[in-house]
PDB file of C-alpha atoms in Angstrom:
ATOM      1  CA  UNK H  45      -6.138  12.659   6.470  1.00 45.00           C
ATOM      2  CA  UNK H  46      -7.869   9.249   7.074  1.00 46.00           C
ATOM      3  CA  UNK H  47      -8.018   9.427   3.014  1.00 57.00           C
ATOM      4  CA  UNK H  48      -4.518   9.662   2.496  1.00 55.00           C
ATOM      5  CA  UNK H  49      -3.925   6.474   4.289  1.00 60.00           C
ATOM      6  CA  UNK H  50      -3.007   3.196   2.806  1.00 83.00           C
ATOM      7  CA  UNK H  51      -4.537   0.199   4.961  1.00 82.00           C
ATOM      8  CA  UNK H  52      -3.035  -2.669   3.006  1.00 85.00           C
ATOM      9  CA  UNK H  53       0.182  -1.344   2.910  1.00 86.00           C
ATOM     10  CA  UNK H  54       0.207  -0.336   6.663  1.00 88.00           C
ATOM     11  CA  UNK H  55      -1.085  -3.567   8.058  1.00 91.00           C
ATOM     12  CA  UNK H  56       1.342  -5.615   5.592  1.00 91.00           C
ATOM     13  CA  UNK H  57       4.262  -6.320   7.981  1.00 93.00           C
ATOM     14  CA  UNK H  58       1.497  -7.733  10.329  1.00 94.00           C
ATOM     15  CA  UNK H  59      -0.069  -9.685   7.927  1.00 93.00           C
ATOM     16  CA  UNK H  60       3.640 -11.047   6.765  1.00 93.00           C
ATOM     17  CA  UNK H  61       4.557 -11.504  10.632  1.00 94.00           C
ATOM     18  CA  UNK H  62       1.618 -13.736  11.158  1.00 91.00           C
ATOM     19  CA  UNK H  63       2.114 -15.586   7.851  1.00 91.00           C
ATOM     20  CA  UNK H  64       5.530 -16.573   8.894  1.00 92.00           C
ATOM     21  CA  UNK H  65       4.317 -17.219  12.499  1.00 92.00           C
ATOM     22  CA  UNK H  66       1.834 -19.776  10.672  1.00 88.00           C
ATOM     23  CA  UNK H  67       2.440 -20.708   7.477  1.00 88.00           C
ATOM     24  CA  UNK H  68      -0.997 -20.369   7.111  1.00 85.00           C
ATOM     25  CA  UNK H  69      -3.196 -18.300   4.012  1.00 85.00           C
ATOM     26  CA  UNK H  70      -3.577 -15.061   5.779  1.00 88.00           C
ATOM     27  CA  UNK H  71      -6.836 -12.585   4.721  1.00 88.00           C
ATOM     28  CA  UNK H  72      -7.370  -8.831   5.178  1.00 91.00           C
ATOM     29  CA  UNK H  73     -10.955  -8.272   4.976  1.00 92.00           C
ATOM     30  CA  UNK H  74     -13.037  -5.357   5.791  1.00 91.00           C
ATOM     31  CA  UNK H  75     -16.950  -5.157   6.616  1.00 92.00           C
ATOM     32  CA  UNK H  76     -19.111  -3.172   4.002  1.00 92.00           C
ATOM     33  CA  UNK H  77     -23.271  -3.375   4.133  1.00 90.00           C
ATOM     34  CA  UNK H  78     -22.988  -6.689   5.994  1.00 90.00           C
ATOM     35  CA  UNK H  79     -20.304  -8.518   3.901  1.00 93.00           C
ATOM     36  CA  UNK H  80     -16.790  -9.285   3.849  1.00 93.00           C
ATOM     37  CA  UNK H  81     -14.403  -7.238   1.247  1.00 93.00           C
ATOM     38  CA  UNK H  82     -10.875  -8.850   0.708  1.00 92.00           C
ATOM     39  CA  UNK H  83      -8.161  -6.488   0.747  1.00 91.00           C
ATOM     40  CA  UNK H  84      -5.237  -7.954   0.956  1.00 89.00           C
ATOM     41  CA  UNK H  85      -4.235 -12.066   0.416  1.00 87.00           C
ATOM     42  CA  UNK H  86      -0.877 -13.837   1.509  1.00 86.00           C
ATOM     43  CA  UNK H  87      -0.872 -17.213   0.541  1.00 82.00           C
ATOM     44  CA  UNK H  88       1.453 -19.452   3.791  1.00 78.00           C
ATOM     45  CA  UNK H  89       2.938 -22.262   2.623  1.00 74.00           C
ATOM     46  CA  UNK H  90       0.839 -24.753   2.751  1.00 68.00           C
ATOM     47  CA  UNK H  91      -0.737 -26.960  -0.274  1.00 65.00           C
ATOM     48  CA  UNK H  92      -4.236 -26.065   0.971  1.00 61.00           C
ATOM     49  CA  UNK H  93      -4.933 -22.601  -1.443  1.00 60.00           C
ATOM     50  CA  UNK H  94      -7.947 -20.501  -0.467  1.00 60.00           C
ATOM     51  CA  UNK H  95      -9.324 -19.160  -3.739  1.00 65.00           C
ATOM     52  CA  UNK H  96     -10.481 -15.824  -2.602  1.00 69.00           C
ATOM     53  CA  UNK H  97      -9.415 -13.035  -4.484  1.00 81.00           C
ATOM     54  CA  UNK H  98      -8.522  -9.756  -3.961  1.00 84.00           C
ATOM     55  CA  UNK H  99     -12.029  -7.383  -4.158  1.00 85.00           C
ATOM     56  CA  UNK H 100     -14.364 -10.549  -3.825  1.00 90.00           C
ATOM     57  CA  UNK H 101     -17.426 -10.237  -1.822  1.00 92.00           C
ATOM     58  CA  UNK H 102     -18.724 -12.841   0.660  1.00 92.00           C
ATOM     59  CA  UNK H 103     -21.405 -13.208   2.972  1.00 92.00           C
ATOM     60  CA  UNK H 104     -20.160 -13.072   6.465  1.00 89.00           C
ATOM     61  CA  UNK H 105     -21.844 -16.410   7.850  1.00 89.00           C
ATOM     62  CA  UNK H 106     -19.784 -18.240   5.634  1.00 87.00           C
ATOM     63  CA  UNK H 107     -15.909 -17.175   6.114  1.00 87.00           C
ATOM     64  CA  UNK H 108     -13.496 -17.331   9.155  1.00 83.00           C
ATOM     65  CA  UNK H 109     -12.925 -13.936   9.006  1.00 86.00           C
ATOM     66  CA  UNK H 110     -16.809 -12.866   8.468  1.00 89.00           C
ATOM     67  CA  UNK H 111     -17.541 -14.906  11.885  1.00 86.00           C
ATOM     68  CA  UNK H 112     -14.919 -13.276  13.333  1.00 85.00           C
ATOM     69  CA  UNK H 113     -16.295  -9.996  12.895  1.00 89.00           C
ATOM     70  CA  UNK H 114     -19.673 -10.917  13.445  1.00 88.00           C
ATOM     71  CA  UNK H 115     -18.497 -11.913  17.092  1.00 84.00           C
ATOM     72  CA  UNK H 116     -17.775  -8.524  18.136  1.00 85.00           C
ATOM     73  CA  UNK H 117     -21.014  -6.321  16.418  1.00 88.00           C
ATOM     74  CA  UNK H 118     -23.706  -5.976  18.750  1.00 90.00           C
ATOM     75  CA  UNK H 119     -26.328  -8.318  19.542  1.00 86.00           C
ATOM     76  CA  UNK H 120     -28.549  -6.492  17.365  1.00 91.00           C
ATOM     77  CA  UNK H 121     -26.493  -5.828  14.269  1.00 91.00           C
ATOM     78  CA  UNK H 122     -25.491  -9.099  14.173  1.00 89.00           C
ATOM     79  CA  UNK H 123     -29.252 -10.742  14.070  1.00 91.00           C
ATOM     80  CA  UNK H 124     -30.220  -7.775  11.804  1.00 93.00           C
ATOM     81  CA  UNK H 125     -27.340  -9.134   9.378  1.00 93.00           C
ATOM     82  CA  UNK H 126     -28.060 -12.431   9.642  1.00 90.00           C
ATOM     83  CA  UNK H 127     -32.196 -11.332   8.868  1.00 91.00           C
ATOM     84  CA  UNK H 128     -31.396  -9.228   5.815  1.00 92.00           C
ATOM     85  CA  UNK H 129     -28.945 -11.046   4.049  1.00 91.00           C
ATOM     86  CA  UNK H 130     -29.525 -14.895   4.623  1.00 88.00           C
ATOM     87  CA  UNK H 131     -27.229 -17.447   5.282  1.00 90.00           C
ATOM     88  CA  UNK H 132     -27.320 -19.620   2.001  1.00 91.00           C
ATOM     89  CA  UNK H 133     -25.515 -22.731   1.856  1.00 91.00           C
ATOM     90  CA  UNK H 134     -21.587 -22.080  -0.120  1.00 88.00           C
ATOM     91  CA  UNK H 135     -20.022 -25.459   1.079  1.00 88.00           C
ATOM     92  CA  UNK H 136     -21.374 -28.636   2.591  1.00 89.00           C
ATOM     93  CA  UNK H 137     -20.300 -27.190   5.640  1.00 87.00           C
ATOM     94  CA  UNK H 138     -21.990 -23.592   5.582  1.00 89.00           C
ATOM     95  CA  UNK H 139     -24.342 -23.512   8.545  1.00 88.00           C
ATOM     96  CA  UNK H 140     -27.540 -22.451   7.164  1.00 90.00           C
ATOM     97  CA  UNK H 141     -29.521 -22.742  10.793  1.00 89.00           C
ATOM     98  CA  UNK H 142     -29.523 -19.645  12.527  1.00 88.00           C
ATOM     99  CA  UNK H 143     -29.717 -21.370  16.078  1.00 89.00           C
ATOM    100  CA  UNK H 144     -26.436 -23.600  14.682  1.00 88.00           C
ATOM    101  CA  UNK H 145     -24.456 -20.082  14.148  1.00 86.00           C
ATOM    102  CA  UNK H 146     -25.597 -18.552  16.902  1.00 86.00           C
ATOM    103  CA  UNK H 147     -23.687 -21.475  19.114  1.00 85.00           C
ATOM    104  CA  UNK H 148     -20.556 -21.423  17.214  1.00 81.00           C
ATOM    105  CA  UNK H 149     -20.871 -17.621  17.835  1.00 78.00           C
ATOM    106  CA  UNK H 150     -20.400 -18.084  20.892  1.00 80.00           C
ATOM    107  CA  UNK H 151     -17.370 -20.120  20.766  1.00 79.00           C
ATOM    108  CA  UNK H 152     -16.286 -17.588  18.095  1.00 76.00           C
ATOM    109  CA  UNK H 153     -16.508 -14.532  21.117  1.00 77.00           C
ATOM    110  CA  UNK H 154     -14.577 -16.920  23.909  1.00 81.00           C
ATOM    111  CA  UNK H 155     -11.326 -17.591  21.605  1.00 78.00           C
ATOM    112  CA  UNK H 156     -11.403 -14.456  19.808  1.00 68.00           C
ATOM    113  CA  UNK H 157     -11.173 -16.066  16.731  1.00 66.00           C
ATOM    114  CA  UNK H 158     -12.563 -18.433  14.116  1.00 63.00           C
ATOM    115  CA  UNK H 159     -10.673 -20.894  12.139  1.00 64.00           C
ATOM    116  CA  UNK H 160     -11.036 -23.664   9.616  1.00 59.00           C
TER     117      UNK H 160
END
């Protein structure tokens, strides 16, 4: 059953809800092997233009949506991520020190939510 079922398509009037709520670049991501998965993209309407694309794969240290996630594994998963796959540097702004991410983390668990 849980194979017949289309996520993107089911979580698409949420997605457009919260784009018109916002007007900002909404992502639907999923977590695979300790990465992000992009799923689904609708693009607000702002000038700013995330250039993620559908199917890319990104490291979860370095995306809203990754640190989003990351808040709400366990303790354990999360430092077992953060040990097997790294946190390279993508931006000038990727935090590459685990102490660093482990703070914003935090702040990441009390809102509920991670934004840039």
């Amino acid at each position: 059953m849980l194979e017949s079922i289309d996520f993107r398509s089911e979580a698409r009037q949420y997605l457009q809800e919260l784009e018109n709520t916002t007007n900002k670049v909404i992502h639907l991501v999923v977590y695979d092997q300790g990465e992000v998965v992009y799923i689904e993209k609708l693009e607000g309407n702002e000038m700013l233009r995330m250039h993620y694309k559908v199917g890319k794969r990104e490291p979860m240290h370095c995306t809203s949506v990754g640190k989003a996630i990351l808040a709400y594994l366990p303790s354990n998963v999360l430092l077992n991520i953060l040990e097997q796959k790294g946190m390279p540097m993508h931006t000038d702004k990727t935090i590459t020190n685990k102490d660093d991410f482990l703070q914003e983390f935090i702040q990441v668990r009390i809102k509920g939510y991670h934004w840039i």
